[in-house]
C-alpha atoms as an extended CHARMM CRD file, in Angstrom:
* protein
*
       187  EXT
         1         1  MET       CA             90.5970000000     -133.5970000000       13.3390000000  PROA      1               0.0000000000
         2         2  PRO       CA             92.7570000000     -131.3630000000       15.5660000000  PROA      2               0.0000000000
         3         3  ARG       CA             91.1310000000     -128.3560000000       17.1810000000  PROA      3               0.0000000000
         4         4  GLN       CA             91.9460000000     -124.9500000000       15.7930000000  PROA      4               0.0000000000
         5         5  THR       CA             94.2710000000     -122.7590000000       17.8060000000  PROA      5               0.0000000000
         6         6  LYS       CA             93.0540000000     -119.4310000000       19.1660000000  PROA      6               0.0000000000
         7         7  GLN       CA             95.0250000000     -117.6630000000       16.4260000000  PROA      7               0.0000000000
         8         8  GLU       CA             93.5020000000     -119.8690000000       13.6940000000  PROA      8               0.0000000000
         9         9  LEU       CA             90.0130000000     -119.1530000000       15.0340000000  PROA      9               0.0000000000
        10        10  ASP       CA             90.6900000000     -115.4270000000       15.1670000000  PROA      10              0.0000000000
        11        11  ASP       CA             92.1160000000     -115.4950000000       11.6340000000  PROA      11              0.0000000000
        12        12  GLU       CA             89.0160000000     -117.3030000000       10.3700000000  PROA      12              0.0000000000
        13        13  ILE       CA             86.6850000000     -114.8370000000       12.0860000000  PROA      13              0.0000000000
        14        14  ILE       CA             88.6530000000     -111.8070000000       10.8760000000  PROA      14              0.0000000000
        15        15  ASN       CA             88.8240000000     -113.0450000000        7.2760000000  PROA      15              0.0000000000
        16        16  CYS       CA             85.1380000000     -113.9420000000        7.2070000000  PROA      16              0.0000000000
        17        17  ALA       CA             84.1740000000     -110.5960000000        8.7680000000  PROA      17              0.0000000000
        18        18  ALA       CA             86.3850000000     -108.7860000000        6.2200000000  PROA      18              0.0000000000
        19        19  THR       CA             84.5970000000     -110.5780000000        3.3810000000  PROA      19              0.0000000000
        20        20  LEU       CA             81.1650000000     -109.7290000000        4.7640000000  PROA      20              0.0000000000
        21        21  PHE       CA             82.1270000000     -106.1040000000        5.4930000000  PROA      21              0.0000000000
        22        22  ALA       CA             83.3780000000     -105.7870000000        1.9180000000  PROA      22              0.0000000000
        23        23  ARG       CA             80.2510000000     -107.3680000000        0.4670000000  PROA      23              0.0000000000
        24        24  HSD       CA             77.5620000000     -105.7270000000        2.6150000000  PROA      24              0.0000000000
        25        25  GLY       CA             79.2600000000     -102.7200000000        4.2130000000  PROA      25              0.0000000000
        26        26  PHE       CA             80.0390000000     -102.1470000000        7.8570000000  PROA      26              0.0000000000
        27        27  LYS       CA             76.5790000000     -100.8800000000        8.7710000000  PROA      27              0.0000000000
        28        28  GLU       CA             74.6910000000     -103.7040000000        7.0540000000  PROA      28              0.0000000000
        29        29  THR       CA             76.7980000000     -106.5560000000        8.4360000000  PROA      29              0.0000000000
        30        30  SER       CA             75.4580000000     -107.8080000000       11.7340000000  PROA      30              0.0000000000
        31        31  ILE       CA             77.2720000000     -109.7930000000       14.3930000000  PROA      31              0.0000000000
        32        32  GLN       CA             74.6980000000     -112.5400000000       13.8040000000  PROA      32              0.0000000000
        33        33  ARG       CA             75.5590000000     -112.6810000000       10.0910000000  PROA      33              0.0000000000
        34        34  ILE       CA             79.2670000000     -113.0240000000       10.9120000000  PROA      34              0.0000000000
        35        35  ALA       CA             78.5640000000     -115.6280000000       13.6080000000  PROA      35              0.0000000000
        36        36  ASP       CA             76.4610000000     -117.6490000000       11.1700000000  PROA      36              0.0000000000
        37        37  ALA       CA             79.1680000000     -117.4860000000        8.5130000000  PROA      37              0.0000000000
        38        38  VAL       CA             81.8790000000     -118.8100000000       10.8440000000  PROA      38              0.0000000000
        39        39  GLY       CA             79.6210000000     -121.3380000000       12.5760000000  PROA      39              0.0000000000
        40        40  TYR       CA             79.6180000000     -119.6070000000       15.9490000000  PROA      40              0.0000000000
        41        41  SER       CA             76.8000000000     -118.5030000000       18.1480000000  PROA      41              0.0000000000
        42        42  LYS       CA             76.3550000000     -114.7610000000       18.4780000000  PROA      42              0.0000000000
        43        43  THR       CA             77.2510000000     -115.1100000000       22.1660000000  PROA      43              0.0000000000
        44        44  GLY       CA             80.4180000000     -117.0500000000       21.3140000000  PROA      44              0.0000000000
        45        45  LEU       CA             81.5000000000     -114.4240000000       18.8320000000  PROA      45              0.0000000000
        46        46  LEU       CA             80.7900000000     -111.6200000000       21.2990000000  PROA      46              0.0000000000
        47        47  HSD       CA             82.9180000000     -113.4660000000       23.8300000000  PROA      47              0.0000000000
        48        48  ARG       CA             85.8990000000     -113.1300000000       21.4560000000  PROA      48              0.0000000000
        49        49  TYR       CA             85.0090000000     -109.6300000000       20.2130000000  PROA      49              0.0000000000
        50        50  PRO       CA             82.8270000000     -107.6940000000       22.6810000000  PROA      50              0.0000000000
        51        51  SER       CA             81.1000000000     -105.6050000000       20.0000000000  PROA      51              0.0000000000
        52        52  LYS       CA             80.7390000000     -105.2100000000       16.2730000000  PROA      52              0.0000000000
        53        53  LYS       CA             82.8630000000     -102.0730000000       16.5550000000  PROA      53              0.0000000000
        54        54  ALA       CA             85.6650000000     -104.0970000000       18.2190000000  PROA      54              0.0000000000
        55        55  LEU       CA             85.4980000000     -106.6960000000       15.4500000000  PROA      55              0.0000000000
        56        56  GLN       CA             85.4530000000     -103.9900000000       12.7810000000  PROA      56              0.0000000000
        57        57  GLN       CA             88.5050000000     -102.3820000000       14.3720000000  PROA      57              0.0000000000
        58        58  ALA       CA             90.3420000000     -105.7290000000       14.5370000000  PROA      58              0.0000000000
        59        59  VAL       CA             89.6210000000     -106.3230000000       10.8350000000  PROA      59              0.0000000000
        60        60  LEU       CA             90.7230000000     -102.8460000000        9.7980000000  PROA      60              0.0000000000
        61        61  ASP       CA             93.8170000000     -102.9330000000       12.0250000000  PROA      61              0.0000000000
        62        62  GLY       CA             94.7500000000     -106.2740000000       10.4590000000  PROA      62              0.0000000000
        63        63  CYS       CA             94.2920000000     -104.9190000000        6.9510000000  PROA      63              0.0000000000
        64        64  VAL       CA             96.4380000000     -101.8530000000        7.7030000000  PROA      64              0.0000000000
        65        65  ALA       CA             99.1180000000     -104.0160000000        9.3340000000  PROA      65              0.0000000000
        66        66  GLU       CA             99.2650000000     -106.3110000000        6.2860000000  PROA      66              0.0000000000
        67        67  MET       CA             99.6020000000     -103.3570000000        3.9090000000  PROA      67              0.0000000000
        68        68  ARG       CA            102.2870000000     -101.7180000000        6.0350000000  PROA      68              0.0000000000
        69        69  ALA       CA            104.2190000000     -105.0020000000        6.1800000000  PROA      69              0.0000000000
        70        70  ILE       CA            104.1680000000     -105.2290000000        2.3860000000  PROA      70              0.0000000000
        71        71  SER       CA            105.2810000000     -101.6110000000        2.0660000000  PROA      71              0.0000000000
        72        72  THR       CA            108.1320000000     -102.1790000000        4.5260000000  PROA      72              0.0000000000
        73        73  ALA       CA            109.2320000000     -105.3520000000        2.7440000000  PROA      73              0.0000000000
        74        74  VAL       CA            109.7550000000     -103.5210000000       -0.5680000000  PROA      74              0.0000000000
        75        75  ALA       CA            110.9530000000     -100.1860000000        0.8160000000  PROA      75              0.0000000000
        76        76  ASP       CA            114.6190000000     -100.7880000000       -0.0350000000  PROA      76              0.0000000000
        77        77  LEU       CA            113.9320000000     -101.6360000000       -3.6740000000  PROA      77              0.0000000000
        78        78  PRO       CA            114.2210000000      -98.8460000000       -6.2520000000  PROA      78              0.0000000000
        79        79  PRO       CA            110.9530000000      -97.7160000000       -7.8510000000  PROA      79              0.0000000000
        80        80  GLY       CA            110.1390000000      -99.5290000000      -11.0670000000  PROA      80              0.0000000000
        81        81  PRO       CA            109.0830000000     -102.8870000000      -12.4490000000  PROA      81              0.0000000000
        82        82  SER       CA            111.0830000000     -105.0170000000       -9.9760000000  PROA      82              0.0000000000
        83        83  ARG       CA            109.5780000000     -103.2570000000       -6.9750000000  PROA      83              0.0000000000
        84        84  ASP       CA            106.1110000000     -103.4880000000       -8.5080000000  PROA      84              0.0000000000
        85        85  ARG       CA            106.6140000000     -107.2240000000       -9.1320000000  PROA      85              0.0000000000
        86        86  GLU       CA            107.6450000000     -107.7930000000       -5.4900000000  PROA      86              0.0000000000
        87        87  THR       CA            104.6690000000     -105.7680000000       -4.2720000000  PROA      87              0.0000000000
        88        88  ILE       CA            102.2710000000     -107.6930000000       -6.4950000000  PROA      88              0.0000000000
        89        89  GLU       CA            103.6950000000     -111.0240000000       -5.3530000000  PROA      89              0.0000000000
        90        90  ALA       CA            103.2510000000     -109.9980000000       -1.7060000000  PROA      90              0.0000000000
        91        91  LEU       CA             99.6560000000     -108.9530000000       -2.4690000000  PROA      91              0.0000000000
        92        92  VAL       CA             99.0390000000     -112.2990000000       -4.1940000000  PROA      92              0.0000000000
        93        93  ASP       CA            100.2740000000     -114.0850000000       -1.0790000000  PROA      93              0.0000000000
        94        94  LEU       CA             97.9240000000     -111.9390000000        0.9970000000  PROA      94              0.0000000000
        95        95  ALA       CA             95.0030000000     -112.7010000000       -1.3310000000  PROA      95              0.0000000000
        96        96  LEU       CA             95.6470000000     -116.4280000000       -1.0690000000  PROA      96              0.0000000000
        97        97  ARG       CA             96.0860000000     -116.3110000000        2.7010000000  PROA      97              0.0000000000
        98        98  ARG       CA             93.3120000000     -113.7980000000        3.4920000000  PROA      98              0.0000000000
        99        99  PRO       CA             90.9560000000     -113.3730000000        0.5480000000  PROA      99              0.0000000000
       100       100  GLY       CA             88.5740000000     -111.2580000000        2.6310000000  PROA      100             0.0000000000
       101       101  PHE       CA             91.2690000000     -108.6400000000        3.0910000000  PROA      101             0.0000000000
       102       102  MET       CA             91.6300000000     -108.1100000000       -0.6560000000  PROA      102             0.0000000000
       103       103  ALA       CA             87.9010000000     -107.6170000000       -1.0780000000  PROA      103             0.0000000000
       104       104  LEU       CA             87.8350000000     -105.2710000000        1.9080000000  PROA      104             0.0000000000
       105       105  LEU       CA             90.8580000000     -103.3870000000        0.6390000000  PROA      105             0.0000000000
       106       106  LEU       CA             89.0230000000     -102.4910000000       -2.5560000000  PROA      106             0.0000000000
       107       107  SER       CA             85.8080000000     -101.5820000000       -0.7740000000  PROA      107             0.0000000000
       108       108  ILE       CA             87.6810000000      -99.4050000000        1.7460000000  PROA      108             0.0000000000
       109       109  LEU       CA             89.4540000000      -97.5340000000       -1.0190000000  PROA      109             0.0000000000
       110       110  ASN       CA             86.0390000000      -96.9710000000       -2.5680000000  PROA      110             0.0000000000
       111       111  SER       CA             84.4810000000      -95.5780000000        0.6340000000  PROA      111             0.0000000000
       112       112  LEU       CA             86.3990000000      -92.3430000000        0.9510000000  PROA      112             0.0000000000
       113       113  ASP       CA             83.3400000000      -90.5480000000        2.3080000000  PROA      113             0.0000000000
       114       114  ALA       CA             82.8230000000      -92.8680000000        5.2870000000  PROA      114             0.0000000000
       115       115  SER       CA             84.2060000000      -90.8810000000        8.2090000000  PROA      115             0.0000000000
       116       116  ASP       CA             84.4240000000      -93.9000000000       10.5280000000  PROA      116             0.0000000000
       117       117  VAL       CA             86.9620000000      -95.5960000000        8.2560000000  PROA      117             0.0000000000
       118       118  ALA       CA             88.7430000000      -92.4550000000        7.0170000000  PROA      118             0.0000000000
       119       119  PRO       CA             91.8920000000      -93.0390000000        9.1080000000  PROA      119             0.0000000000
       120       120  TYR       CA             92.1070000000      -96.5880000000        7.7420000000  PROA      120             0.0000000000
       121       121  VAL       CA             91.5720000000      -95.4130000000        4.1760000000  PROA      121             0.0000000000
       122       122  ALA       CA             94.4180000000      -92.9470000000        4.6170000000  PROA      122             0.0000000000
       123       123  ALA       CA             96.7250000000      -95.5260000000        6.2060000000  PROA      123             0.0000000000
       124       124  ILE       CA             96.0200000000      -98.1280000000        3.5230000000  PROA      124             0.0000000000
       125       125  GLY       CA             96.3530000000      -95.5480000000        0.7490000000  PROA      125             0.0000000000
       126       126  ASP       CA             99.6740000000      -94.3730000000        2.1840000000  PROA      126             0.0000000000
       127       127  ALA       CA            100.9790000000      -97.9390000000        2.4580000000  PROA      127             0.0000000000
       128       128  LEU       CA             99.9310000000      -98.7260000000       -1.1220000000  PROA      128             0.0000000000
       129       129  SER       CA            101.4470000000      -95.5210000000       -2.4650000000  PROA      129             0.0000000000
       130       130  SER       CA            104.6470000000      -96.2740000000       -0.6090000000  PROA      130             0.0000000000
       131       131  ALA       CA            104.7720000000      -99.9150000000       -1.7180000000  PROA      131             0.0000000000
       132       132  PHE       CA            104.2860000000      -98.9720000000       -5.3640000000  PROA      132             0.0000000000
       133       133  ALA       CA            106.3870000000      -95.7810000000       -5.0370000000  PROA      133             0.0000000000
       134       134  SER       CA            103.4840000000      -93.8530000000       -6.5060000000  PROA      134             0.0000000000
       135       135  ALA       CA            103.2030000000      -90.0720000000       -6.4600000000  PROA      135             0.0000000000
       136       136  PRO       CA             99.8870000000      -88.8320000000       -5.0200000000  PROA      136             0.0000000000
       137       137  ASP       CA             99.1260000000      -86.6980000000       -8.0870000000  PROA      137             0.0000000000
       138       138  ASP       CA             99.7870000000      -89.4400000000      -10.6820000000  PROA      138             0.0000000000
       139       139  LEU       CA             96.2180000000      -90.3810000000      -11.6030000000  PROA      139             0.0000000000
       140       140  ALA       CA             97.1880000000      -92.8030000000      -14.3720000000  PROA      140             0.0000000000
       141       141  ARG       CA             99.4330000000      -94.7500000000      -11.9830000000  PROA      141             0.0000000000
       142       142  ALA       CA             96.7740000000      -94.7350000000       -9.2600000000  PROA      142             0.0000000000
       143       143  VAL       CA             94.1960000000      -96.1410000000      -11.6800000000  PROA      143             0.0000000000
       144       144  ARG       CA             96.6090000000      -98.8740000000      -12.7930000000  PROA      144             0.0000000000
       145       145  ILE       CA             97.3310000000      -99.8100000000       -9.1670000000  PROA      145             0.0000000000
       146       146  VAL       CA             93.6230000000     -100.0430000000       -8.3570000000  PROA      146             0.0000000000
       147       147  GLY       CA             93.1690000000     -102.0360000000      -11.5800000000  PROA      147             0.0000000000
       148       148  ALA       CA             95.9010000000     -104.4380000000      -10.4790000000  PROA      148             0.0000000000
       149       149  LEU       CA             94.2440000000     -104.8450000000       -7.0770000000  PROA      149             0.0000000000
       150       150  GLY       CA             90.8450000000     -105.3450000000       -8.6880000000  PROA      150             0.0000000000
       151       151  ALA       CA             92.1980000000     -107.9190000000      -11.1120000000  PROA      151             0.0000000000
       152       152  LEU       CA             93.8630000000     -109.7450000000       -8.2470000000  PROA      152             0.0000000000
       153       153  ALA       CA             90.7720000000     -109.7060000000       -6.0280000000  PROA      153             0.0000000000
       154       154  VAL       CA             88.4270000000     -110.9470000000       -8.7590000000  PROA      154             0.0000000000
       155       155  ALA       CA             90.8280000000     -113.5610000000      -10.1020000000  PROA      155             0.0000000000
       156       156  ALA       CA             91.6120000000     -114.8320000000       -6.5880000000  PROA      156             0.0000000000
       157       157  VAL       CA             87.9220000000     -115.3260000000       -5.8500000000  PROA      157             0.0000000000
       158       158  THR       CA             87.3840000000     -117.2620000000       -9.0580000000  PROA      158             0.0000000000
       159       159  CYS       CA             90.3950000000     -119.4870000000       -8.3130000000  PROA      159             0.0000000000
       160       160  HSD       CA             89.6260000000     -120.1280000000       -4.6340000000  PROA      160             0.0000000000
       161       161  ASP       CA             89.1850000000     -123.8670000000       -5.1090000000  PROA      161             0.0000000000
       162       162  ARG       CA             92.4770000000     -124.3620000000       -6.9520000000  PROA      162             0.0000000000
       163       163  PRO       CA             95.8210000000     -125.1300000000       -5.2790000000  PROA      163             0.0000000000
       164       164  PRO       CA             97.7120000000     -121.9150000000       -4.4220000000  PROA      164             0.0000000000
       165       165  SER       CA            100.8540000000     -123.2120000000       -6.1410000000  PROA      165             0.0000000000
       166       166  GLU       CA             98.8650000000     -123.5140000000       -9.3680000000  PROA      166             0.0000000000
       167       167  VAL       CA             97.2020000000     -120.0930000000       -9.3010000000  PROA      167             0.0000000000
       168       168  ARG       CA             99.8820000000     -117.9500000000       -7.6570000000  PROA      168             0.0000000000
       169       169  PRO       CA            101.8890000000     -117.3090000000      -10.8660000000  PROA      169             0.0000000000
       170       170  LEU       CA             98.6970000000     -116.6300000000      -12.8280000000  PROA      170             0.0000000000
       171       171  LEU       CA             97.3910000000     -114.1660000000      -10.2420000000  PROA      171             0.0000000000
       172       172  ALA       CA            100.7500000000     -112.3900000000      -10.1590000000  PROA      172             0.0000000000
       173       173  ALA       CA            100.8530000000     -112.1530000000      -13.9640000000  PROA      173             0.0000000000
       174       174  VAL       CA             97.3520000000     -110.7330000000      -14.3780000000  PROA      174             0.0000000000
       175       175  SER       CA             97.9110000000     -108.1910000000      -11.6070000000  PROA      175             0.0000000000
       176       176  TYR       CA            101.3370000000     -107.1810000000      -12.8620000000  PROA      176             0.0000000000
       177       177  ASP       CA            100.0110000000     -106.7760000000      -16.4070000000  PROA      177             0.0000000000
       178       178  ALA       CA             97.4480000000     -104.2630000000      -15.1450000000  PROA      178             0.0000000000
       179       179  LEU       CA            100.3350000000     -101.9990000000      -14.0700000000  PROA      179             0.0000000000
       180       180  GLY       CA            101.2830000000     -101.5750000000      -17.7400000000  PROA      180             0.0000000000
       181       181  HSD       CA            104.8940000000     -102.7280000000      -17.6210000000  PROA      181             0.0000000000
       182       182  PRO       CA            106.1280000000     -104.5370000000      -20.7180000000  PROA      182             0.0000000000
       183       183  ARG       CA            106.5810000000     -108.2440000000      -20.2180000000  PROA      183             0.0000000000
       184       184  PRO       CA            110.1290000000     -109.5160000000      -20.2620000000  PROA      184             0.0000000000
       185       185  THR       CA            111.0230000000     -111.0650000000      -23.6070000000  PROA      185             0.0000000000
       186       186  ALA       CA            112.4200000000     -114.5840000000      -23.8340000000  PROA      186             0.0000000000
       187       187  ASN       CA            115.7860000000     -114.8930000000      -25.5160000000  PROA      187             0.0000000000
């Protein structure tokens, strides 16, 4: 079996840390817990990330970067169902590639009172609002977007052992449906 590249190792650590941060919170997730989950020693993990704060920042920076990339990718599309579909499909790809990020995304959006992640919450919220072309005062739209993200995160976790090509269209459909757009009719 070929050895993982540095980038593959970092991606594995970041995704695993994101999952644990989402599940247990930043304060309750220890470096040892992350090291155990990725099969590293605590010392080995600290060699790659010198502190839990550095690892937390790498995870959050990665999550913000992913959301900004999605927002940028759909920026030229007009608001509406087509843009929402493209955004959802990009989020599905993210969920399949980095499932921990989707779980963390939802937990971050739910931790608005945590001052240490407030800048990340704002950046992720801005990127999501931009990607979905959502007005800040449109509560119904905001709830549908969070519902779509929640549906995607839960469905992706339950389908983790299935081939991505099999589940991708299903994940996109369930997430898109949560946005409340009518389904296209077949002629």
